[in-house]
Short mmCIF file of C-alpha atoms in Angstrom, two decimals:
data_model
loop_
_atom_site.label_atom_id
_atom_site.label_comp_id
_atom_site.label_asym_id
_atom_site.label_seq_id
_atom_site.Cartn_x
_atom_site.Cartn_y
_atom_site.Cartn_z
CA UNK A 167 -6.75 -37.02 0.70
CA UNK A 168 -8.16 -36.63 4.02
CA UNK A 169 -9.33 -33.50 5.81
CA UNK A 170 -7.14 -32.23 8.57
CA UNK A 171 -7.94 -32.55 12.41
CA UNK A 172 -7.80 -28.73 12.55
CA UNK A 173 -9.92 -28.07 9.51
CA UNK A 174 -13.72 -27.71 9.37
CA UNK A 175 -15.67 -29.62 6.96
CA UNK A 176 -16.40 -26.47 4.89
CA UNK A 177 -13.87 -23.87 3.08
CA UNK A 178 -16.54 -21.34 3.70
CA UNK A 179 -16.68 -21.76 7.26
CA UNK A 180 -13.02 -21.86 7.37
CA UNK A 181 -13.30 -18.40 6.13
CA UNK A 182 -16.16 -17.34 8.52
CA UNK A 183 -14.09 -19.07 11.29
CA UNK A 184 -11.27 -16.80 10.46
CA UNK A 185 -12.81 -13.66 10.07
CA UNK A 186 -14.44 -14.25 13.77
CA UNK A 187 -11.27 -15.28 15.51
CA UNK A 188 -9.66 -12.13 13.85
CA UNK A 189 -12.48 -9.90 15.14
CA UNK A 190 -12.22 -11.37 18.73
CA UNK A 191 -8.93 -9.49 19.66
CA UNK A 192 -10.00 -6.24 17.92
CA UNK A 193 -13.56 -6.42 19.62
CA UNK A 194 -12.05 -6.75 23.07
CA UNK A 195 -9.38 -4.56 22.67
CA UNK A 196 -12.26 -2.06 21.70
CA UNK A 197 -14.11 -3.11 24.79
CA UNK A 198 -11.53 -2.47 26.84
CA UNK A 199 -10.97 0.84 25.14
CA UNK A 200 -14.08 1.87 25.83
CA UNK A 201 -14.19 0.66 29.72
CA UNK A 202 -10.92 2.31 30.39
CA UNK A 203 -12.25 5.55 28.96
CA UNK A 204 -15.53 5.10 30.51
CA UNK A 205 -13.24 4.76 34.05
CA UNK A 206 -11.25 7.99 33.32
CA UNK A 207 -14.67 10.08 32.67
CA UNK A 208 -16.38 8.88 35.97
CA UNK A 209 -12.95 9.70 37.62
CA UNK A 210 -12.97 13.04 36.36
CA UNK A 211 -16.67 13.63 36.95
CA UNK A 212 -15.95 12.53 40.55
CA UNK A 213 -12.59 14.85 40.88
CA UNK A 214 -14.94 17.88 39.26
CA UNK A 215 -17.42 17.47 41.57
CA UNK A 216 -15.85 16.79 44.84
CA UNK A 217 -13.46 19.65 44.19
CA UNK A 218 -16.05 22.15 43.19
CA UNK A 219 -18.09 20.91 46.32
CA UNK A 220 -14.78 21.44 48.49
CA UNK A 221 -13.90 24.52 47.36
CA UNK A 222 -17.35 25.96 47.61
CA UNK A 223 -17.59 24.76 51.49
CA UNK A 224 -14.54 26.11 52.52
CA UNK A 225 -14.99 29.47 50.93
CA UNK A 226 -18.45 29.53 52.57
CA UNK A 227 -16.73 28.66 55.96
CA UNK A 228 -14.42 31.50 55.67
CA UNK A 229 -17.59 33.65 54.86
CA UNK A 230 -19.20 32.17 57.80
CA UNK A 231 -16.75 32.95 60.36
CA UNK A 232 -16.65 36.89 58.98
CA UNK A 233 -20.32 36.56 59.81
CA UNK A 234 -20.09 35.05 63.19
CA UNK A 235 -17.86 37.81 64.09
CA UNK A 236 -20.22 40.67 62.80
CA UNK A 237 -23.00 38.82 64.28
CA UNK A 238 -21.27 38.88 67.67
CA UNK A 239 -20.07 42.37 67.06
CA UNK A 240 -23.78 43.64 66.79
CA UNK A 241 -25.18 41.71 69.86
CA UNK A 242 -22.27 42.47 72.53
CA UNK A 243 -21.59 46.28 71.14
CA UNK A 244 -24.80 47.29 70.25
CA UNK A 245 -26.02 45.67 73.50
CA UNK A 246 -29.24 44.45 71.90
CA UNK A 247 -30.89 41.12 72.47
CA UNK A 248 -32.62 41.01 69.09
CA UNK A 249 -29.34 40.09 67.44
CA UNK A 250 -28.73 36.94 69.88
CA UNK A 251 -30.99 34.90 67.37
CA UNK A 252 -28.40 36.07 64.72
CA UNK A 253 -25.43 35.13 66.69
CA UNK A 254 -26.79 31.57 67.18
CA UNK A 255 -27.91 31.40 63.22
CA UNK A 256 -24.00 32.20 62.46
CA UNK A 257 -22.70 29.97 64.93
CA UNK A 258 -24.79 26.94 63.95
CA UNK A 259 -24.30 27.45 60.13
CA UNK A 260 -20.65 27.49 60.58
CA UNK A 261 -20.89 24.14 62.52
CA UNK A 262 -23.07 23.07 60.22
CA UNK A 263 -20.80 23.91 57.05
CA UNK A 264 -17.81 22.68 59.01
CA UNK A 265 -19.47 18.89 59.59
CA UNK A 266 -20.66 18.77 56.00
CA UNK A 267 -17.05 19.70 54.91
CA UNK A 268 -15.57 17.14 57.16
CA UNK A 269 -17.33 14.29 55.19
CA UNK A 270 -15.57 15.36 51.95
CA UNK A 271 -11.82 15.98 53.27
CA UNK A 272 -9.71 13.38 52.22
CA UNK A 273 -6.31 14.38 53.40
CA UNK A 274 -4.95 14.12 57.15
CA UNK A 275 -4.14 17.61 56.99
CA UNK A 276 -7.28 19.21 55.81
CA UNK A 277 -9.09 17.22 58.61
CA UNK A 278 -6.87 18.48 61.32
CA UNK A 279 -7.05 22.00 60.47
CA UNK A 280 -11.17 21.71 60.27
CA UNK A 281 -10.89 19.69 63.38
CA UNK A 282 -8.66 23.20 65.34
CA UNK A 283 -11.02 24.96 63.39
CA UNK A 284 -14.18 23.69 64.97
CA UNK A 285 -12.15 23.46 68.42
CA UNK A 286 -11.65 27.32 68.05
CA UNK A 287 -14.81 28.23 67.26
CA UNK A 288 -16.74 26.27 69.87
CA UNK A 289 -14.51 27.89 72.71
CA UNK A 290 -14.83 31.46 71.06
CA UNK A 291 -18.53 30.89 70.87
CA UNK A 292 -18.62 30.18 74.44
CA UNK A 293 -17.52 33.52 75.51
CA UNK A 294 -19.94 35.05 72.83
CA UNK A 295 -22.94 32.74 73.90
CA UNK A 296 -25.86 35.01 73.85
CA UNK A 297 -27.23 35.78 77.77
CA UNK A 298 -24.84 38.41 78.81
CA UNK A 299 -23.61 41.33 77.12
CA UNK A 300 -19.59 42.03 77.12
CA UNK A 301 -18.72 45.43 77.37
CA UNK A 302 -16.25 46.96 74.37
CA UNK A 303 -13.05 46.13 76.22
CA UNK A 304 -14.15 42.51 76.95
CA UNK A 305 -15.02 42.19 73.17
CA UNK A 306 -12.06 43.83 71.84
CA UNK A 307 -10.22 41.14 74.26
CA UNK A 308 -11.61 38.45 71.79
CA UNK A 309 -9.93 39.77 68.63
CA UNK A 310 -6.86 37.47 68.81
CA UNK A 311 -8.89 34.64 69.08
CA UNK A 312 -11.20 36.06 65.98
CA UNK A 313 -7.88 36.38 64.19
CA UNK A 314 -6.69 32.80 65.08
CA UNK A 315 -10.34 31.63 63.79
CA UNK A 316 -10.08 33.67 60.15
CA UNK A 317 -6.08 32.50 59.71
CA UNK A 318 -7.60 28.66 60.50
CA UNK A 319 -10.27 29.33 57.86
CA UNK A 320 -7.64 30.74 55.40
CA UNK A 321 -5.22 27.93 56.50
CA UNK A 322 -7.99 25.35 55.63
CA UNK A 323 -8.83 27.07 51.93
CA UNK A 324 -5.18 26.96 51.18
CA UNK A 325 -4.78 23.16 51.91
CA UNK A 326 -8.16 22.61 50.25
CA UNK A 327 -6.76 24.32 47.33
CA UNK A 328 -3.49 22.53 47.48
CA UNK A 329 -5.77 19.14 47.96
CA UNK A 330 -7.71 19.92 44.83
CA UNK A 331 -4.34 20.73 42.95
CA UNK A 332 -2.85 17.26 44.40
CA UNK A 333 -5.99 15.37 43.07
CA UNK A 334 -5.75 17.05 39.82
CA UNK A 335 -2.12 15.98 39.37
CA UNK A 336 -3.05 12.54 40.27
CA UNK A 337 -6.23 12.76 37.38
CA UNK A 338 -3.62 13.67 34.79
CA UNK A 339 -1.14 11.10 35.81
CA UNK A 340 -4.19 8.79 35.90
CA UNK A 341 -4.98 9.79 31.96
CA UNK A 342 -1.04 9.64 31.06
CA UNK A 343 -0.83 6.03 32.44
CA UNK A 344 -4.60 4.97 30.77
CA UNK A 345 -2.88 6.45 27.56
CA UNK A 346 0.12 4.34 27.85
CA UNK A 347 -1.88 1.29 28.67
CA UNK A 348 -4.15 1.97 25.75
CA UNK A 349 -0.90 2.52 23.55
CA UNK A 350 0.60 -0.97 24.92
CA UNK A 351 -2.79 -2.69 24.14
CA UNK A 352 -2.63 -1.57 20.61
CA UNK A 353 1.04 -2.63 20.11
CA UNK A 354 0.09 -6.20 21.77
CA UNK A 355 -3.51 -6.47 19.37
CA UNK A 356 -1.61 -5.53 16.25
CA UNK A 357 1.01 -8.34 16.04
CA UNK A 358 -1.63 -10.71 17.67
CA UNK A 359 -3.64 -9.83 15.10
CA UNK A 360 -1.31 -10.26 12.29
CA UNK A 361 -0.21 -13.57 13.83
CA UNK A 362 -3.53 -14.92 13.60
CA UNK A 363 -4.08 -13.25 10.27
CA UNK A 364 -1.01 -15.16 9.02
CA UNK A 365 -2.11 -18.67 10.61
CA UNK A 366 -5.52 -18.32 9.02
CA UNK A 367 -4.02 -17.36 5.82
CA UNK A 368 -1.87 -20.28 5.82
CA UNK A 369 -4.71 -22.80 6.48
CA UNK A 370 -6.74 -21.21 3.80
CA UNK A 371 -3.92 -20.91 1.04
CA UNK A 372 -2.41 -24.11 2.08
CA UNK A 373 -5.02 -26.48 0.18
CA UNK A 374 -5.60 -23.83 -2.50
CA UNK A 375 -1.73 -23.90 -3.27
CA UNK A 376 -1.70 -27.88 -3.22
CA UNK A 377 -4.74 -27.81 -5.76
CA UNK A 378 -2.66 -25.23 -7.74
CA UNK A 379 0.36 -27.48 -8.02
CA UNK A 380 -2.02 -30.41 -9.01
CA UNK A 381 -3.60 -28.69 -11.69
CA UNK A 382 -0.05 -27.42 -12.68
CA UNK A 383 1.04 -31.13 -13.00
CA UNK A 384 -1.82 -32.11 -15.17
CA UNK A 385 -1.07 -29.00 -17.58
CA UNK A 386 2.41 -30.16 -17.82
CA UNK A 387 1.04 -33.62 -18.71
CA UNK A 388 2.63 -35.09 -15.94
CA UNK A 389 0.16 -37.88 -14.97
CA UNK A 390 1.76 -39.40 -12.20
CA UNK A 391 -0.08 -39.66 -8.78
CA UNK A 392 -1.04 -36.25 -7.49
CA UNK A 393 0.45 -35.10 -3.91
CA UNK A 394 -2.08 -35.42 -1.07
CA UNK A 395 -4.52 -32.61 -0.38
CA UNK A 396 -5.46 -31.68 3.06
CA UNK A 397 -8.12 -29.26 4.07
CA UNK A 398 -11.48 -28.43 4.24
CA UNK A 399 -13.75 -31.48 3.31
CA UNK A 400 -14.88 -29.57 0.11
CA UNK A 401 -11.71 -28.74 -0.83
CA UNK A 402 -10.45 -32.47 -0.22
CA UNK A 403 -13.45 -33.39 -2.57
CA UNK A 404 -12.39 -31.08 -5.25
CA UNK A 405 -8.92 -32.86 -5.00
CA UNK A 406 -10.75 -36.40 -5.14
CA UNK A 407 -12.11 -35.00 -8.52
CA UNK A 408 -8.77 -33.61 -10.10
CA UNK A 409 -7.32 -37.05 -9.18
CA UNK A 410 -10.37 -38.74 -10.86
CA UNK A 411 -9.70 -36.52 -14.06
CA UNK A 412 -5.77 -37.21 -13.76
CA UNK A 413 -6.69 -40.83 -14.14
CA UNK A 414 -8.93 -40.37 -16.68
CA UNK A 415 -6.33 -38.55 -18.60
CA UNK A 416 -3.97 -41.38 -17.94
CA UNK A 417 -6.76 -43.91 -19.24
CA UNK A 418 -7.10 -41.71 -22.36
CA UNK A 419 -3.39 -41.33 -23.11
CA UNK A 420 -2.90 -44.95 -22.85
CA UNK A 421 -5.82 -45.40 -25.34
CA UNK A 422 -4.32 -43.03 -27.66
CA UNK A 423 -0.48 -44.86 -27.33
CA UNK A 424 -2.27 -47.92 -27.78
CA UNK A 425 -4.08 -46.95 -30.87
CA UNK A 426 -1.01 -45.18 -32.30
CA UNK A 427 0.93 -48.09 -31.80
CA UNK A 428 -1.69 -50.71 -33.57
CA UNK A 429 -2.33 -48.55 -36.35
CA UNK A 430 1.24 -48.01 -37.00
CA UNK A 431 2.06 -51.82 -37.08
CA UNK A 432 -1.12 -52.43 -38.81
CA UNK A 433 0.33 -49.61 -41.45
CA UNK A 434 3.84 -50.97 -41.56
CA UNK A 435 2.91 -54.79 -43.20
CA UNK A 436 1.12 -53.28 -46.38
CA UNK A 437 3.92 -50.79 -46.30
CA UNK A 438 6.71 -53.11 -46.87
CA UNK A 439 4.50 -54.87 -49.40
CA UNK A 440 4.12 -51.55 -51.26
CA UNK A 441 7.66 -50.53 -50.87
CA UNK A 442 8.88 -53.70 -52.00
CA UNK A 443 6.63 -53.82 -54.91
CA UNK A 444 8.24 -50.19 -56.11
CA UNK A 445 11.64 -51.65 -55.59
CA UNK A 446 10.81 -54.47 -57.94
CA UNK A 447 9.61 -52.11 -60.38
CA UNK A 448 12.46 -49.71 -60.15
CA UNK A 449 14.72 -52.68 -60.58
CA UNK A 450 12.83 -53.52 -63.65
CA UNK A 451 12.11 -56.98 -62.81
CA UNK A 452 8.84 -57.15 -64.36
CA UNK A 453 10.05 -55.37 -67.56
CA UNK A 454 11.73 -52.58 -69.01
CA UNK A 455 10.39 -48.76 -67.95
CA UNK A 456 9.88 -45.72 -70.29
CA UNK A 457 10.73 -42.33 -68.76
CA UNK A 458 7.18 -41.83 -67.81
CA UNK A 459 6.62 -44.82 -65.97
CA UNK A 460 10.04 -44.23 -64.25
CA UNK A 461 8.88 -41.12 -62.89
CA UNK A 462 5.84 -42.28 -61.73
CA UNK A 463 7.68 -45.05 -59.90
CA UNK A 464 10.15 -42.48 -58.33
CA UNK A 465 6.88 -40.58 -57.31
CA UNK A 466 5.67 -43.71 -55.65
CA UNK A 467 9.05 -44.51 -53.94
CA UNK A 468 9.03 -41.14 -52.64
CA UNK A 469 5.77 -40.92 -50.90
CA UNK A 470 6.49 -44.74 -49.75
CA UNK A 471 9.45 -43.49 -47.78
CA UNK A 472 7.57 -40.28 -46.43
CA UNK A 473 4.64 -42.67 -45.27
CA UNK A 474 7.41 -44.84 -43.93
CA UNK A 475 8.76 -41.86 -41.91
CA UNK A 476 5.52 -40.98 -40.41
CA UNK A 477 4.89 -44.41 -39.21
CA UNK A 478 8.17 -44.35 -37.57
CA UNK A 479 7.50 -41.24 -35.89
CA UNK A 480 4.45 -42.22 -34.53
CA UNK A 481 6.07 -45.79 -33.33
CA UNK A 482 9.08 -43.30 -31.99
CA UNK A 483 6.79 -40.99 -30.08
CA UNK A 484 4.76 -43.73 -28.66
CA UNK A 485 7.93 -45.53 -27.47
CA UNK A 486 9.46 -42.17 -25.85
CA UNK A 487 6.43 -41.26 -24.14
CA UNK A 488 5.88 -44.76 -22.24
CA UNK A 489 9.60 -44.94 -21.49
CA UNK A 490 11.47 -41.64 -21.46
CA UNK A 491 14.67 -43.28 -20.69
CA UNK A 492 18.06 -43.15 -22.91
CA UNK A 493 20.95 -45.13 -23.26
CA UNK A 494 23.87 -43.98 -21.36
CA UNK A 495 25.12 -40.81 -22.89
CA UNK A 496 28.68 -40.50 -24.52
CA UNK A 497 30.64 -37.40 -26.12
CA UNK A 498 29.65 -37.24 -29.62
CA UNK A 499 31.39 -35.41 -32.47
CA UNK A 500 29.13 -33.19 -33.88
CA UNK A 501 30.65 -33.32 -37.44
CA UNK A 502 29.95 -36.61 -38.28
CA UNK A 503 26.69 -37.07 -36.80
CA UNK A 504 25.51 -33.84 -39.20
CA UNK A 505 27.12 -35.29 -42.12
CA UNK A 506 25.33 -38.50 -41.31
CA UNK A 507 21.87 -36.72 -40.92
CA UNK A 508 22.49 -34.72 -44.33
CA UNK A 509 23.36 -37.86 -46.45
CA UNK A 510 19.76 -38.74 -45.54
CA UNK A 511 18.63 -35.12 -46.44
CA UNK A 512 20.37 -35.04 -49.55
CA UNK A 513 17.66 -35.46 -52.21
CA UNK A 514 15.41 -32.91 -50.34
CA UNK A 515 18.66 -30.20 -50.03
CA UNK A 516 19.34 -30.66 -53.69
CA UNK A 517 15.83 -30.27 -54.70
CA UNK A 518 15.30 -26.94 -52.79
CA UNK A 519 18.94 -25.63 -53.62
CA UNK A 520 19.56 -25.39 -49.74
CA UNK A 521 22.78 -25.26 -48.10
CA UNK A 522 23.78 -25.76 -44.77
CA UNK A 523 26.32 -23.78 -43.04
CA UNK A 524 27.92 -25.12 -39.49
CA UNK A 525 29.64 -23.21 -37.09
CA UNK A 526 30.86 -25.42 -34.11
CA UNK A 527 32.28 -23.37 -31.08
CA UNK A 528 31.86 -26.79 -29.41
CA UNK A 529 32.84 -29.61 -31.32
CA UNK A 530 31.18 -32.26 -29.25
CA UNK A 531 28.04 -32.94 -27.45
CA UNK A 532 27.44 -35.46 -24.49
CA UNK A 533 24.43 -37.53 -25.97
CA UNK A 534 23.10 -40.89 -27.46
CA UNK A 535 24.28 -40.83 -30.78
CA UNK A 536 21.11 -42.29 -32.27
CA UNK A 537 18.81 -39.65 -30.19
CA UNK A 538 21.20 -36.72 -31.28
CA UNK A 539 20.60 -37.78 -34.83
CA UNK A 540 16.87 -38.39 -34.32
CA UNK A 541 16.58 -34.75 -33.14
CA UNK A 542 18.98 -33.40 -35.90
CA UNK A 543 17.04 -35.21 -38.59
CA UNK A 544 13.50 -33.59 -37.54
CA UNK A 545 14.94 -30.27 -37.13
CA UNK A 546 16.71 -30.22 -40.34
CA UNK A 547 13.81 -31.85 -42.47
CA UNK A 548 11.57 -29.01 -40.83
CA UNK A 549 13.98 -26.47 -41.86
CA UNK A 550 14.28 -27.90 -45.37
CA UNK A 551 10.74 -28.28 -45.83
CA UNK A 552 9.98 -24.56 -44.84
CA UNK A 553 13.46 -22.93 -46.44
CA UNK A 554 13.02 -20.88 -49.73
CA UNK A 555 14.39 -21.73 -52.79
CA UNK A 556 18.29 -21.39 -52.42
CA UNK A 557 18.07 -20.70 -48.89
CA UNK A 558 20.40 -21.32 -46.05
CA UNK A 559 20.47 -23.40 -42.69
CA UNK A 560 23.02 -22.94 -39.77
CA UNK A 561 23.70 -25.45 -37.54
CA UNK A 562 26.06 -23.76 -34.96
CA UNK A 563 27.01 -25.04 -31.28
CA UNK A 564 28.46 -22.94 -28.18
CA UNK A 565 29.60 -23.47 -24.79
CA UNK A 566 27.28 -22.52 -21.84
CA UNK A 567 27.38 -22.73 -18.34
CA UNK A 568 27.02 -26.60 -17.51
CA UNK A 569 25.65 -27.09 -21.01
CA UNK A 570 26.13 -27.21 -24.86
CA UNK A 571 23.76 -24.87 -26.75
CA UNK A 572 23.04 -26.20 -30.25
CA UNK A 573 21.44 -23.64 -33.00
CA UNK A 574 19.09 -24.81 -36.07
CA UNK A 575 18.07 -21.95 -37.56
CA UNK A 576 16.80 -21.31 -41.34
CA UNK A 577 15.25 -18.53 -43.59
CA UNK A 578 11.60 -19.54 -43.96
CA UNK A 579 8.65 -17.66 -42.90
CA UNK A 580 9.23 -17.72 -38.83
CA UNK A 581 6.98 -18.87 -36.45
CA UNK A 582 4.48 -16.47 -34.85
CA UNK A 583 5.31 -15.44 -31.11
CA UNK A 584 1.29 -16.85 -30.18
CA UNK A 585 2.32 -20.84 -31.52
CA UNK A 586 5.58 -20.67 -30.17
CA UNK A 587 4.12 -22.46 -26.65
CA UNK A 588 2.15 -24.74 -28.71
CA UNK A 589 4.64 -25.66 -31.51
CA UNK A 590 5.84 -28.71 -29.70
CA UNK A 591 2.75 -30.31 -28.33
CA UNK A 592 1.78 -33.37 -30.54
CA UNK A 593 0.06 -33.14 -33.44
CA UNK A 594 0.16 -29.18 -33.79
CA UNK A 595 1.23 -27.57 -36.83
CA UNK A 596 1.74 -24.18 -37.80
CA UNK A 597 -0.41 -21.96 -39.60
CA UNK A 598 2.30 -20.68 -41.76
CA UNK A 599 2.74 -24.46 -44.01
CA UNK A 600 4.46 -24.37 -47.51
CA UNK A 601 1.69 -24.68 -50.19
CA UNK A 602 3.95 -26.94 -52.22
CA UNK A 603 4.54 -29.85 -49.37
CA UNK A 604 2.28 -32.49 -48.08
CA UNK A 605 1.28 -31.66 -44.71
CA UNK A 606 3.19 -33.32 -41.81
CA UNK A 607 2.21 -35.45 -39.17
CA UNK A 608 2.97 -32.99 -36.56
CA UNK A 609 5.45 -35.21 -34.37
CA UNK A 610 8.58 -33.97 -35.43
CA UNK A 611 8.98 -31.08 -32.50
CA UNK A 612 6.95 -33.12 -30.18
CA UNK A 613 9.78 -35.77 -30.65
CA UNK A 614 12.41 -33.25 -30.49
CA UNK A 615 11.17 -32.20 -27.51
CA UNK A 616 11.02 -35.70 -25.61
CA UNK A 617 14.70 -36.64 -26.63
CA UNK A 618 15.72 -33.46 -24.94
CA UNK A 619 13.54 -33.49 -21.94
CA UNK A 620 14.88 -37.53 -21.62
CA UNK A 621 18.27 -36.26 -21.79
CA UNK A 622 18.03 -33.66 -19.00
CA UNK A 623 18.03 -30.80 -21.41
CA UNK A 624 15.51 -28.53 -23.24
CA UNK A 625 14.29 -26.83 -26.73
CA UNK A 626 12.88 -23.53 -27.33
CA UNK A 627 12.13 -21.47 -30.12
CA UNK A 628 14.52 -18.39 -29.90
CA UNK A 629 15.40 -15.24 -31.80
CA UNK A 630 19.03 -15.13 -33.57
CA UNK A 631 19.17 -12.57 -35.91
CA UNK A 632 19.40 -12.36 -39.33
CA UNK A 633 17.69 -15.78 -39.14
CA UNK A 634 13.86 -16.07 -39.14
CA UNK A 635 13.44 -19.30 -37.52
CA UNK A 636 15.88 -20.71 -34.77
CA UNK A 637 15.67 -23.72 -32.38
CA UNK A 638 17.83 -23.47 -29.32
CA UNK A 639 18.87 -26.71 -28.02
CA UNK A 640 20.42 -27.23 -24.64
CA UNK A 641 22.20 -30.25 -23.85
CA UNK A 642 23.33 -31.17 -20.50
CA UNK A 643 27.39 -31.15 -19.94
CA UNK A 644 28.76 -34.39 -18.83
CA UNK A 645 29.06 -34.68 -15.01
#
């Protein structure tokens, strides 16, 4: 159980790294979004500032052209030298505004129009320059030049407006492109984040699932070596602790089985002597017995038989746990097997006046004869013990897909739902025990379960109305 090369030493560090890696694409996406939006905002701010300045300057140029014409009229038509300074100021103001506008224009058409406006204004001012006065005819002869100057300024205004509209459309296109870019970024980040989340989820869940499988294996009493656990160092250490627990349980199980084996064999020797002595008394080899003595000998014989059965159950259970393999299975007819079992149970059946009913929809079972008799003997012994006086026991078989199902049912008090999951565990006995029967060892149903598992089948407590207690045995069909 070694930590994987791609795992950190601590499970906590793994979780922190996973969270950090998942935050990285989201944070980078957020930073990118802020950067892009800031660029859009800066572009919009620059556009607003430039467009407003261009529009203002062009409109002021149009106004300055009109102001230049008024100042020229006042100077030449009134023949007043005091208006010469106003004429010069109007011309200088127009030139200043055109120079300022020239630094803000981007399109070639507007620049060409502005250059034409500057050339025409200089040519016209050369005719209007203060220092001499023009008479009325000479002044009005310049009206076409003024009109051309006005037309050029209005053309410049129209071109400036068109340029502003063009820039606005470009800005809208930039906003739309930015929107698409952000959507694509989000669509790219979502699967990337989900992929990273899936990878780290797998890295986190993998050792947890391995631990879960190991714990489930121990829960099923499977003490075979556990699968290797890879992951952070602390998870690997926990896996080692679970494997230590498995080894400890295995050692305890071996000690328990060794104890049962020794106790069983130690009890068989004095029990054999006891049964031999009871048999000698029953045969009256030590003298004639009266009715009361015979009754006592019968009680001793019944008790010794019951004790022998429990010792044999201990030996059989220990052997099945150590070696769950069975002899080769062969087709077994249920009628003669059941007859042999009932012959051994005859005294108990007659004592309780219990009758056994059989319904064999499938007359044969693919099993080992001795194991089949052991299973039916334990279940029938259990059913007789819990059946009421004059009760019935049902033994029934029916076909199932790939198997044969055998039912053993009685009319006893039933098994509570809370006890059904534990009733097959060794040494576990139900709460509803008959008051007139000596308490059993609690190994009968465990032997039944181990026998069915070794044969590839299963056993469970099931409901089959109107019977109160039913065991459903599943024997696999022959291959």
